[in-house]
Amino acid sequence: MNRKIEIIHGDITKIPVDIIVNAANSSLLGGSGVDGAIHRMGGKEILNACQKIRAKQGGCKVGEAVITTAGNLPAKYVIHTVGPRWNGGNNHETDNLKNCYLNSFIVANNNGATSISFPNISTGIYNFPKNQAASIALETITDSLYLYHNIQKVNIVCFEIENYLIYKELIESL
Ligand code: AR6
């Protein structure tokens, strides 16, 4: 078990940290779930910044990550990453989900962040099986901590108790 990783049951918009990761969609224009909460609590500055990125590069592809201001959130930045929709499991879902965590880590590290909070990307509306998503997330985060040394603290913020219990069991077995 890596002592830099903490599993938290709570709302990602309420926890002070350098970087809050958002489970966005390719449009970057907001949505429901954690994306809705981040835009609602962060305010219009985040949407304005997303619109500038859209104008420049036309949104964000699945597995990639872009960075904006965190507006009114208790963070320095928000990293928006786009998780895969679960589509049976043979459509690059695993690699795409891994890339969300990895690319968020790289962008966070490049921007001098020392702490980062992740939601359980793709496990809501995008329907990724929760156990599988948790294994992929923990493995990728653990590997990334060895590669990107700026990051000293990773919060995995589980909104649902089901995900929290999955992560707790998984992390204790490592
Ligand atoms: N804090 C932490 N986690 C949260 C919060 C919160 N405030 N609210 C929800 N979650 P989802 P996805 C959890 O559906 O599956 C959006 O419309 C939630 O319980 O937010 O990646 C986007 O615009 C779940 O465990 O994201 C996309 O269109 C996790 O966050 C689409 O949904 C992810 O659920 C992305 O779907």
Coordinates of C-alpha atoms and ligand atoms in Angstrom, one line a residue:
M1 CA 0.0 0.0 0.0
N2 CA 1.4 3.4 -1.0
R3 CA 1.1 5.9 1.8
K4 CA 0.7 8.8 -0.6
I5 CA -2.7 7.5 -1.6
E6 CA -5.8 8.2 0.5
I7 CA -9.2 6.8 -0.2
I8 CA -11.9 9.3 0.8
H9 CA -15.7 9.0 0.9
G10 CA -17.0 12.4 0.0
D11 CA -17.6 15.3 -2.4
I12 CA -14.5 16.2 -4.5
T13 CA -15.5 19.9 -4.7
K14 CA -15.2 20.3 -1.0
I15 CA -11.6 19.0 -0.4
P16 CA -8.7 21.5 -0.6
V17 CA -6.0 20.2 -3.0
D18 CA -3.8 21.6 -5.8
I19 CA -5.6 19.8 -8.6
I20 CA -9.2 18.5 -8.9
V21 CA -9.7 16.1 -11.8
N22 CA -13.0 16.2 -13.6
A23 CA -14.7 13.3 -15.4
A24 CA -15.7 15.4 -18.4
N25 CA -17.0 14.7 -21.9
S26 CA -15.3 15.6 -25.2
S27 CA -17.3 18.8 -25.6
L28 CA -15.8 20.2 -22.3
L29 CA -19.1 22.1 -21.9
G30 CA -20.2 20.4 -18.7
G31 CA -22.7 17.7 -17.9
S32 CA -24.2 16.0 -14.9
G33 CA -22.5 13.9 -12.1
V34 CA -19.1 15.1 -11.0
D35 CA -18.8 17.4 -14.1
G36 CA -22.0 19.2 -13.1
A37 CA -20.8 19.6 -9.5
I38 CA -17.4 21.0 -10.6
H39 CA -18.9 23.6 -12.9
R40 CA -21.7 24.5 -10.5
M41 CA -19.3 25.0 -7.5
G42 CA -16.4 26.4 -9.6
G43 CA -18.4 29.0 -11.4
K44 CA -18.4 30.5 -14.9
E45 CA -14.6 31.0 -15.0
I46 CA -14.2 27.2 -15.6
L47 CA -16.6 27.1 -18.5
N48 CA -15.0 30.2 -20.1
A49 CA -11.6 28.5 -19.9
C50 CA -13.0 25.3 -21.4
Q51 CA -14.5 27.3 -24.3
K52 CA -11.1 28.8 -25.0
I53 CA -9.6 25.3 -25.2
R54 CA -12.5 24.2 -27.5
A55 CA -11.8 27.2 -29.8
K56 CA -8.1 26.3 -29.9
Q57 CA -8.2 22.5 -30.2
G58 CA -11.8 21.5 -30.6
G59 CA -12.5 19.8 -27.2
C60 CA -10.7 16.9 -25.6
K61 CA -10.4 13.3 -26.9
V62 CA -11.1 10.2 -24.8
G63 CA -8.1 9.4 -22.5
E64 CA -6.6 12.9 -22.9
A65 CA -6.5 15.7 -20.3
V66 CA -6.6 19.5 -20.4
I67 CA -6.1 22.0 -17.6
T68 CA -8.1 25.1 -16.6
T69 CA -8.5 27.5 -13.6
A70 CA -10.4 26.0 -10.7
G71 CA -12.6 29.1 -10.3
N72 CA -14.2 29.2 -6.9
L73 CA -13.1 25.6 -6.0
P74 CA -10.6 25.0 -3.2
A75 CA -7.9 24.1 -5.7
K76 CA -5.3 25.8 -8.0
Y77 CA -6.5 24.0 -11.2
V78 CA -9.0 21.6 -12.6
I79 CA -7.8 18.9 -15.0
H80 CA -10.6 17.8 -17.3
T81 CA -10.2 14.3 -18.6
V82 CA -12.6 12.3 -20.7
G83 CA -13.2 8.7 -19.6
P84 CA -14.3 5.9 -22.0
R85 CA -18.0 4.9 -22.2
W86 CA -18.2 1.2 -21.3
N87 CA -19.1 -0.6 -24.5
G88 CA -18.6 -4.3 -23.7
G89 CA -14.9 -4.2 -22.9
N90 CA -13.4 -4.8 -26.3
N91 CA -13.3 -1.3 -27.4
H92 CA -10.1 0.0 -25.8
E93 CA -11.9 0.9 -22.6
T94 CA -9.1 -0.3 -20.3
D95 CA -6.3 1.6 -22.2
N96 CA -8.5 4.7 -22.4
L97 CA -9.2 4.7 -18.7
K98 CA -5.5 4.1 -17.9
N99 CA -4.7 7.1 -20.1
C100 CA -7.1 9.3 -18.2
Y101 CA -5.2 8.8 -15.0
L102 CA -1.7 8.8 -16.6
N103 CA -2.3 12.0 -18.7
S104 CA -3.9 13.8 -15.7
F105 CA -0.8 12.9 -13.7
I106 CA 1.5 14.2 -16.4
V107 CA -0.4 17.5 -16.7
A108 CA -0.5 17.9 -12.9
N109 CA 3.2 17.2 -12.6
N110 CA 4.1 19.6 -15.4
N111 CA 2.1 22.3 -13.7
G112 CA 4.0 22.0 -10.4
A113 CA 1.2 20.4 -8.4
T114 CA 2.0 18.4 -5.3
S115 CA -1.5 17.0 -4.6
I116 CA -4.3 15.8 -6.8
S117 CA -7.9 14.5 -6.2
F118 CA -9.4 12.0 -8.6
P119 CA -13.1 11.0 -8.9
N120 CA -14.0 7.5 -10.0
I121 CA -13.8 8.3 -13.7
S122 CA -16.3 6.5 -16.0
T123 CA -18.1 4.6 -13.2
G124 CA -21.2 6.8 -13.3
I125 CA -23.1 7.6 -16.5
Y126 CA -20.3 6.0 -18.6
N127 CA -21.1 2.7 -16.9
F128 CA -17.6 1.2 -16.5
P129 CA -17.7 -1.8 -14.1
K130 CA -16.7 -0.4 -10.7
N131 CA -14.3 -3.2 -9.6
Q132 CA -12.4 -3.2 -12.9
A133 CA -12.2 0.6 -12.9
A134 CA -10.8 0.6 -9.4
S135 CA -8.1 -1.9 -10.2
I136 CA -7.1 0.1 -13.3
A137 CA -7.1 3.4 -11.3
L138 CA -5.0 2.1 -8.4
E139 CA -2.5 0.4 -10.6
T140 CA -2.0 3.4 -12.8
I141 CA -1.8 5.9 -9.9
T142 CA 0.7 3.7 -8.1
D143 CA 2.9 3.4 -11.2
S144 CA 2.6 7.2 -11.9
L145 CA 3.8 8.0 -8.3
Y146 CA 7.1 6.3 -9.1
L147 CA 7.4 8.2 -12.4
Y148 CA 6.3 11.8 -11.5
H149 CA 7.9 12.9 -8.3
N150 CA 6.3 16.3 -7.8
I151 CA 3.1 14.6 -6.7
Q152 CA 3.2 13.8 -2.9
K153 CA -0.5 13.2 -2.3
V154 CA -3.3 11.5 -4.3
N155 CA -6.9 11.5 -3.0
I156 CA -9.2 9.0 -4.6
V157 CA -12.6 10.6 -3.8
C158 CA -15.5 8.2 -3.8
F159 CA -18.9 9.8 -3.8
E160 CA -20.6 6.4 -3.5
I161 CA -20.1 4.2 -0.6
E162 CA -19.9 1.2 -3.0
N163 CA -16.8 2.6 -4.7
Y164 CA -15.3 3.5 -1.3
L165 CA -15.6 0.0 -0.1
I166 CA -14.2 -1.5 -3.3
Y167 CA -11.1 0.8 -3.1
K168 CA -10.6 0.1 0.7
E169 CA -10.6 -3.6 0.1
L170 CA -8.3 -3.4 -2.9
I171 CA -5.8 -1.1 -1.2
E172 CA -5.6 -3.2 1.9
S173 CA -4.9 -6.2 -0.2
L174 CA -1.8 -4.6 -1.8
Ligands
AR6_1 N1 -17.6 14.3 -6.0 C1 -17.0 13.1 -6.3 N2 -17.5 12.2 -7.1 C2 -18.7 12.4 -7.7 C3 -19.4 13.6 -7.4 C4 -18.8 14.6 -6.5 N3 -19.4 15.7 -6.2 N4 -20.6 13.6 -8.1 C5 -20.6 12.4 -8.7 N5 -19.5 11.7 -8.5 P1 -20.1 10.6 -13.6 P2 -18.6 9.4 -15.9 C6 -19.1 10.3 -8.9 O1 -21.4 10.1 -14.1 O2 -19.2 8.0 -15.6 C7 -21.1 13.7 -17.2 O3 -22.3 14.2 -17.6 C8 -20.1 9.4 -9.4 O4 -20.8 8.8 -8.2 O5 -19.9 12.0 -13.0 O6 -17.2 9.5 -16.2 C9 -19.9 14.2 -18.1 O7 -20.2 15.4 -18.7 C10 -19.3 8.3 -10.1 O8 -18.7 7.4 -9.2 O9 -18.9 10.5 -14.8 C11 -19.9 13.0 -19.1 O10 -20.9 13.3 -20.1 C12 -18.1 9.2 -10.7 O11 -18.2 10.5 -10.0 C13 -20.3 11.8 -18.3 O12 -21.0 12.3 -17.2 C14 -18.2 9.4 -12.1 O13 -19.6 9.5 -12.5 C15 -19.1 11.1 -17.8 O14 -19.5 10.0 -17.1

